[in-house]
Structure formats: C-alpha cells, structure tokens
mmCIF file of C-alpha atoms in Angstrom:
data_model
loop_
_atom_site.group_PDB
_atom_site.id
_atom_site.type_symbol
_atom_site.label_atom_id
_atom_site.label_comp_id
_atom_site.label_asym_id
_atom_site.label_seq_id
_atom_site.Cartn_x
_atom_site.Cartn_y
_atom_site.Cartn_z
ATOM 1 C CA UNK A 1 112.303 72.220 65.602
ATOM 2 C CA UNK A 2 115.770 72.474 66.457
ATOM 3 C CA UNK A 3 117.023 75.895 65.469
ATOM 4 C CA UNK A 4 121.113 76.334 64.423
ATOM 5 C CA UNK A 5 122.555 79.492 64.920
ATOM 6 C CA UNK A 6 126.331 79.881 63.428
ATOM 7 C CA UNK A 7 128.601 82.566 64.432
ATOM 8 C CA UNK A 8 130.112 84.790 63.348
ATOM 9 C CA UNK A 9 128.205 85.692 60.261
ATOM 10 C CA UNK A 10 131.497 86.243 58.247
ATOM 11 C CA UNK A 11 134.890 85.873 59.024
ATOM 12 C CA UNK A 12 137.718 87.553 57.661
ATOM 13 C CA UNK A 13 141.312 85.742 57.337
ATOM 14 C CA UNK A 14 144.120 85.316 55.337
ATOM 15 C CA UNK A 15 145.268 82.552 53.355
ATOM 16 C CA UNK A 16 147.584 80.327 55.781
ATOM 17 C CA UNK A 17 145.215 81.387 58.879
ATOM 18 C CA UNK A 18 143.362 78.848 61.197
ATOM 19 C CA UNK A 19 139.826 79.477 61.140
ATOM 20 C CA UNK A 20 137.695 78.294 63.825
ATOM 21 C CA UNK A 21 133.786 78.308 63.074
ATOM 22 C CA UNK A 22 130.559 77.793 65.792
ATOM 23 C CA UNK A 23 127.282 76.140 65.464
ATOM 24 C CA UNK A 24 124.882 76.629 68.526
ATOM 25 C CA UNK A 25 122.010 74.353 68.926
ATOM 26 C CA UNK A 26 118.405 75.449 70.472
ATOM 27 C CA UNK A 27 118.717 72.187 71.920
ATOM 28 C CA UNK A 28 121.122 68.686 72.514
ATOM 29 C CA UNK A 29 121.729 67.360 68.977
ATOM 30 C CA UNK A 30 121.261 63.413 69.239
ATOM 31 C CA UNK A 31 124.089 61.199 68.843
ATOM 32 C CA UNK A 32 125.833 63.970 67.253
ATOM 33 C CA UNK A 33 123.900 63.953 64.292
ATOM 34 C CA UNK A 34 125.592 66.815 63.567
ATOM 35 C CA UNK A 35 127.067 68.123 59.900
ATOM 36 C CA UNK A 36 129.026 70.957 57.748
ATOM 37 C CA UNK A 37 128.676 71.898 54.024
ATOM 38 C CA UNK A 38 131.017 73.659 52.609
ATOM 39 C CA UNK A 39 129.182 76.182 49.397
ATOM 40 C CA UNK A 40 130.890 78.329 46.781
ATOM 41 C CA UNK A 41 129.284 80.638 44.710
ATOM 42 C CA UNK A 42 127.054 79.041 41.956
ATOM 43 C CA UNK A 43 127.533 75.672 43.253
ATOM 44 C CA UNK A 44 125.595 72.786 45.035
ATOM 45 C CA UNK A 45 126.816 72.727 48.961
ATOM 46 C CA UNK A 46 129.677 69.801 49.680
ATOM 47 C CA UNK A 47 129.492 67.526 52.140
ATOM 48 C CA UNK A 48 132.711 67.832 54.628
ATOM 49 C CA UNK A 49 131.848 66.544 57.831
ATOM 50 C CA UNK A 50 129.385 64.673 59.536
ATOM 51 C CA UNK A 51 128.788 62.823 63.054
ATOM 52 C CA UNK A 52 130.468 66.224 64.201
ATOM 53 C CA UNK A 53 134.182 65.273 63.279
ATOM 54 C CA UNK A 54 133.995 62.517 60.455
ATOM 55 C CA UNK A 55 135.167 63.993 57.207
ATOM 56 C CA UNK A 56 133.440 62.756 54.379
ATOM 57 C CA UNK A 57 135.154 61.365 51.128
ATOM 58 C CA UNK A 58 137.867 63.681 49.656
ATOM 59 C CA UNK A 59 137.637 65.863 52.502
ATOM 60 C CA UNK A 60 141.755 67.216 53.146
ATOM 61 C CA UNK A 61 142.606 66.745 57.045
ATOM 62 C CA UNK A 62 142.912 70.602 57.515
ATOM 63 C CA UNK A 63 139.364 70.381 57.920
ATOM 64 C CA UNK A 64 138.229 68.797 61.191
ATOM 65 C CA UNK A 65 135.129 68.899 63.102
ATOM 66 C CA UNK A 66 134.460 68.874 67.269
ATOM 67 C CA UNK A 67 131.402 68.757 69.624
ATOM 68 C CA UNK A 68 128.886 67.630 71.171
ATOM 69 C CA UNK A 69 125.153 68.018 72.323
ATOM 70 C CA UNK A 70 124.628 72.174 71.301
ATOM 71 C CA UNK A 71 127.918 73.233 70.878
ATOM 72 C CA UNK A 72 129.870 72.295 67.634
ATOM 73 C CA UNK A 73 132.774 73.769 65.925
ATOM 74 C CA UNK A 74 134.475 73.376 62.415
ATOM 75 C CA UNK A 75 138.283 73.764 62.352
ATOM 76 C CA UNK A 76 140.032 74.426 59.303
ATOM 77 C CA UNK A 77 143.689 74.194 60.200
ATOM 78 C CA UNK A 78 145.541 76.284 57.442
ATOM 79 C CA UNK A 79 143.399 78.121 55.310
ATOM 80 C CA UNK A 80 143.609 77.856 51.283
ATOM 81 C CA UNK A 81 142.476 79.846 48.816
ATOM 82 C CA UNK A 82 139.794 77.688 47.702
ATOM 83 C CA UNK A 83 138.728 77.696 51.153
ATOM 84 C CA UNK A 84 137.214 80.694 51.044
ATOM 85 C CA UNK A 85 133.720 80.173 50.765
ATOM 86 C CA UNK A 86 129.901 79.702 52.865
ATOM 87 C CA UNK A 87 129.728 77.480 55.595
ATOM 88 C CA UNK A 88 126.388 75.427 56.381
ATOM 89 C CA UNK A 89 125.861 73.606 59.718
ATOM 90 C CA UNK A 90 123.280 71.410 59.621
ATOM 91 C CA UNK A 91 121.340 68.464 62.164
ATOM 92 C CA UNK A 92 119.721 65.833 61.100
ATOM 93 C CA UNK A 93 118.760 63.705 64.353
ATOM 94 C CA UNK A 94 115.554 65.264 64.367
ATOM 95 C CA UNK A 95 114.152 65.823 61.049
ATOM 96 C CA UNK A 96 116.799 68.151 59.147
ATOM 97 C CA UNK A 97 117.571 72.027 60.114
ATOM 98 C CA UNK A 98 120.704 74.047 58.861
ATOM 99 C CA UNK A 99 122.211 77.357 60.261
ATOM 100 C CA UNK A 100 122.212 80.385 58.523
ATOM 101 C CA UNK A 101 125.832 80.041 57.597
ATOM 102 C CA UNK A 102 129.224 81.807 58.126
ATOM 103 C CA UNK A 103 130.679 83.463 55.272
ATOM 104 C CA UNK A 104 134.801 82.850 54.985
ATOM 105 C CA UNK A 105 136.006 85.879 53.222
ATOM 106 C CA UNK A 106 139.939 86.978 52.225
ATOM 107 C CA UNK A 107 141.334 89.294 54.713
ATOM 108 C CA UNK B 1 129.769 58.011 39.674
ATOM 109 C CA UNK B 2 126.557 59.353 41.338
ATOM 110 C CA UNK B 3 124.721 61.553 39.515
ATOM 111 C CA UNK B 4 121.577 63.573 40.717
ATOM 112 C CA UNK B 5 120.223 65.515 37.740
ATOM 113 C CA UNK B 6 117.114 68.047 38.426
ATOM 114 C CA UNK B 7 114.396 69.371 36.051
ATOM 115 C CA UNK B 8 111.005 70.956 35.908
ATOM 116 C CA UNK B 9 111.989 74.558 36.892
ATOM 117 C CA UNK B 10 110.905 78.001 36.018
ATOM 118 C CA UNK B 11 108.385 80.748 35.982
ATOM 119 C CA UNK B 12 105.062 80.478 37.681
ATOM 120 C CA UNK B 13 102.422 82.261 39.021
ATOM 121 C CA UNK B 14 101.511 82.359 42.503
ATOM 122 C CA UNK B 15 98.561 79.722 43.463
ATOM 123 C CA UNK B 16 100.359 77.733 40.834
ATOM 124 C CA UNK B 17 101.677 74.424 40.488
ATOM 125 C CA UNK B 18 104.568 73.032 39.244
ATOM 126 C CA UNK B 19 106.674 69.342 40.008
ATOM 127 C CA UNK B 20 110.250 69.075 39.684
ATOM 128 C CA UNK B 21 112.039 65.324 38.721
ATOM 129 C CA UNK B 22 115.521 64.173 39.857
ATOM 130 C CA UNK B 23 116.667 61.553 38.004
ATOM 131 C CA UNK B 24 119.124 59.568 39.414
ATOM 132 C CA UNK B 25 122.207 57.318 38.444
ATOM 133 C CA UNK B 26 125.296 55.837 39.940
ATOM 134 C CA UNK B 27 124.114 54.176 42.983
ATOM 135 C CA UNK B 28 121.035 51.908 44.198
ATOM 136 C CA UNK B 29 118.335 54.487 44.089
ATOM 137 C CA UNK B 30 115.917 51.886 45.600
ATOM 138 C CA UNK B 31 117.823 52.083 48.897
ATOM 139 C CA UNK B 32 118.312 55.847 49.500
ATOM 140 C CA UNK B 33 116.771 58.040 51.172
ATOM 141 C CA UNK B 34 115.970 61.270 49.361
ATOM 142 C CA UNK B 35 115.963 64.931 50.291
ATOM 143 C CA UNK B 36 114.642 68.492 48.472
ATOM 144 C CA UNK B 37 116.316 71.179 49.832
ATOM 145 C CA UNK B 38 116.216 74.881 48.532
ATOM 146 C CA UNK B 39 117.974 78.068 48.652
ATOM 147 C CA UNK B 40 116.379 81.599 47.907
ATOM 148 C CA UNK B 41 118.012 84.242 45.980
ATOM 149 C CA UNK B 42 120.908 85.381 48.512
ATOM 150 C CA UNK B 43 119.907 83.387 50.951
ATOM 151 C CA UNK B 44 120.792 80.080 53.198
ATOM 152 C CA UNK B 45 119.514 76.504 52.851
ATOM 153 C CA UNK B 46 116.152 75.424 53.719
ATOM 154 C CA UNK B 47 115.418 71.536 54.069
ATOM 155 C CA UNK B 48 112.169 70.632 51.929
ATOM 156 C CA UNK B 49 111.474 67.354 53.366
ATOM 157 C CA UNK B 50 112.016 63.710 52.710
ATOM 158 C CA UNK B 51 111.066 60.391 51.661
ATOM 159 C CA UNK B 52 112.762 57.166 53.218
ATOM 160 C CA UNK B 53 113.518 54.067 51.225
ATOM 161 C CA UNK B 54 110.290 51.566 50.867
ATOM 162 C CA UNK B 55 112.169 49.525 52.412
ATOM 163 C CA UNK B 56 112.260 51.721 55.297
ATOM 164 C CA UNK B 57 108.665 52.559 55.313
ATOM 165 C CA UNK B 58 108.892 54.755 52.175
ATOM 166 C CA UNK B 59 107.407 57.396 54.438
ATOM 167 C CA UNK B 60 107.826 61.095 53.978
ATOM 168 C CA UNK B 61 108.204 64.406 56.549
ATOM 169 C CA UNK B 62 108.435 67.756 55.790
ATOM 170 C CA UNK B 63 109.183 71.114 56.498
ATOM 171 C CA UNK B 64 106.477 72.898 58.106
ATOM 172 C CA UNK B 65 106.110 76.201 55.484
ATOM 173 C CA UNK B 66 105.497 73.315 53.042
ATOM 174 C CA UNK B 67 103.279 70.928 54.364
ATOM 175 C CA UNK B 68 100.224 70.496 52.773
ATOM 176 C CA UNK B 69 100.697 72.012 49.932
ATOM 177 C CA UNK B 70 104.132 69.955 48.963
ATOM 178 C CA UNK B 71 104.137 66.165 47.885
ATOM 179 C CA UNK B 72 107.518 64.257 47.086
ATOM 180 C CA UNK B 73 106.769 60.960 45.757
ATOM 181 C CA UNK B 74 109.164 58.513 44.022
ATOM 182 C CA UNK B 75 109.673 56.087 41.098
ATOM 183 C CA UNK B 76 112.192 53.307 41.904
ATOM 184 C CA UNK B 77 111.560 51.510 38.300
ATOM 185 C CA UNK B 78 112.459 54.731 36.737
ATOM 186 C CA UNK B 79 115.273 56.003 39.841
ATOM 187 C CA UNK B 80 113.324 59.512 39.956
ATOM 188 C CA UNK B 81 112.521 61.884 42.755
ATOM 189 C CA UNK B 82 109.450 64.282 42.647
ATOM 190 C CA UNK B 83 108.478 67.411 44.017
ATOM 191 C CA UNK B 84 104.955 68.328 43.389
ATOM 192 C CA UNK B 85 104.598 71.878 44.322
ATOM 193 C CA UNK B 86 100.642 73.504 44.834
ATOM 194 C CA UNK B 87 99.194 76.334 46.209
ATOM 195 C CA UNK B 88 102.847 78.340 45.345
ATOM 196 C CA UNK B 89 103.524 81.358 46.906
ATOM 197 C CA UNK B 90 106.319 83.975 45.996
ATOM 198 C CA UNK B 91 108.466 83.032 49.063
ATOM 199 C CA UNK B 92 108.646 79.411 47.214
ATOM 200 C CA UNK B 93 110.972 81.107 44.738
ATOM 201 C CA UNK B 94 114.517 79.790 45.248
ATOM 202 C CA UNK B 95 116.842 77.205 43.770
ATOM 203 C CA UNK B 96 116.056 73.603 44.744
ATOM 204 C CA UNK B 97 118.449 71.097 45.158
ATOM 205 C CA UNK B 98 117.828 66.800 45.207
ATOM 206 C CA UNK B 99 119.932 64.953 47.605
ATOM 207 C CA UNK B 100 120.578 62.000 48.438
ATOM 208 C CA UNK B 101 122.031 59.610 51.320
ATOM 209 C CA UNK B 102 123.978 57.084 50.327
ATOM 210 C CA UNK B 103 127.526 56.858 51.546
ATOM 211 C CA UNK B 104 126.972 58.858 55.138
ATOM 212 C CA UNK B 105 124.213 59.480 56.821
ATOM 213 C CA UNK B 106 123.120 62.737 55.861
ATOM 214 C CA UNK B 107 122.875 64.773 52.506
ATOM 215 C CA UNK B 108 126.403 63.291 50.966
ATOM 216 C CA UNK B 109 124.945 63.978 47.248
ATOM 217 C CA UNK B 110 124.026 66.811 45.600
ATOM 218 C CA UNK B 111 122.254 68.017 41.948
ATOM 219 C CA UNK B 112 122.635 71.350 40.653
ATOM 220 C CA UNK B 113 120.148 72.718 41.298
ATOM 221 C CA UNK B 114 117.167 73.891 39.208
ATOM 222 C CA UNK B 115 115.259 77.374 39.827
ATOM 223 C CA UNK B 116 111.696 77.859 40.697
ATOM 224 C CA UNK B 117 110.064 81.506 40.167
ATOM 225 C CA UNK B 118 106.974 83.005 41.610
ATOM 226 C CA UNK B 119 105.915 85.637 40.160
ATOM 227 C CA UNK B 120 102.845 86.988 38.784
#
C-alpha cells in the first residue's frame, strides 16, 4: 500500500498569501496518478486537481498542482477566503490511498 | 447534472449488518467506475474499495480493514451502487461517501454523504 503523508498538518495564512502544500509518497506514484481534494466543513471533498497539475472543471487557475514520482505539491497562488479549508492528497495508480490532510486556517 | 444520492445509514450494533444504496443520475452509470469512501468523526478520508464498469471486468478491490466482511455490488438497470456491510465493528462508524469516475480519472463526483453508527 502506498502510504501519503502531507505536511504540514495545518497552515496558517492570510487572505492574499501564497500557500504552498506537500504530499510525500512511501513510494513512486505511477504516471502521476496523483490528486487533491479540496473539503470544507460539512461538505463532500471537491475534486481540484488530478494527474498532479490538471485542474479539474471549475477549478480557478490560482490553484495549480506540481510533481512527480513521491514528491507532489499543491500551489494556491493568492489565497481567498473561501480557500480556507482541508486539503486531501490522494493516489490512485495503485488501488486508491489519501493523506491525512493539511488543514488551511486564517492567520 | 450528475447526481450521486446515498441512503441506508444509521444506528447499528456491532456484529451487525447494514447496506447502503447510491442511486445515481446525470451520466452513463453503466460506464463508471464506482468508489465508497468514508470519513470518521474528525477524521480524514479512507477509500472503501471499488467496482469497475462490466465492461471493464466489473471486478471489485478493496481496502484491506474491509475485506471480507464488505461487498459492493451494482445494479446498472436500476443506476445503483451498494455497500453491504457485515461483521460491523465500532471503528466502521463514519460518514460514507459514493463516488464516481466519470469526467477524470479519479473520484471527480461526490454524494453527501450518509452516516453509519456502531454502537451497542
């Protein structure tokens, strides 16, 4: 099983901020089968980015994924207030495994 | 508009059974692969497992603290998704989710959700 580990566990910025999120893989992720949800509270996660940097539909551009084989990042470029939420990394080239997410919090 | 609707949740007693439905509208169910995935009280997402397309084998795979005691069968005449649950346990107890792939290829659709308790 591939095992995700996300750091940090919660991040602390301010509206306007670029926050830069990590997802560390036990081992290589094929073909970048890698992806992020997005989860606020009360709510089903949202897709925003798969094959490590495609955004999915409806996804804004200040969100942007990078990576490749254990080391992936999500980018978001200028942080909104509706940003703020839990982050999910997940893989699914080998069966499906998520990280224990990254909670966004207002500075 | 896809819609992934969940029901069949609530209270049960450990060494229970229960089986949640997803109903399904909005895109060609028949061709999707479909996902459970649940989330305990305060806690991150677990995958569930999976069950590919008939066309694609209509195979399923799951996560290892469910196997053997979790089934997830489907209904393309009637576009559902099941999760037949046995042998429950209180660490079962969490929220679970149906998702599908249909657009990408991962989890790009999500229901909201219905909640499974354990509890004796």
């Amino acid at each position: 099983e591939i095992v995700l580990t996300q750091s940090p566990g919660t991040l602390s910025l301010s509206p306007g901020e670029r926050a830069t999120l990590s997802c560390r893989a036990s081992q290589s992720v094929s073909s970048s089968y890698l992806a992020w949800y997005q989860q606020k509270p009360g709510q089903a996660p949202r897709l925003l980015i798969y094959g490590a940097s495609s955004r999915a539909t409806g996804i804004p551009d200040r969100f942007s994924g990078s990576g490749s084989g254990t080391d992936f990042t999500l980018t978001i470029s200028r942080l909104e207030p509706e940003d703020f939420a839990v982050y999910y990394c997940q893989q699914y080239g080998s069966l499906c495994t998520f990280g224990q997410g990254t909670k966004l919090e207002i500075k | 508009e896809v819609q992934l609707v969940e029901s069949g949740g609530g209270l049960v007693k450990p060494g229970g059974s229960l089986r949640l439905s997803c109903a399904a509208s909005g895109f060609t169910f028949s061709n999707a692969w479909m996902s459970w995935v649940r989330q305990a009280p305060g806690k991150g997402l677990e995958w569930v497992g999976r069950i590919k397309s008939k066309t694609d084998g209509g195979t399923t795979d799951y996560a290892a603290p469910v196997k053997g005691r979790f089934t997830i069968s489907r209904d393309d005449s009637k576009n559902t998704l099941y999760l037949q649950m046995n042998s429950l346990k209180t660490e079962d107890t969490a929220v679970y989710y149906c998702t599908s792939v249909v657009v990408t290829p991962t989890l790009d659709y999500w229901g909201q959700g219905t909640l499974v308790t354990v509890s004796s």
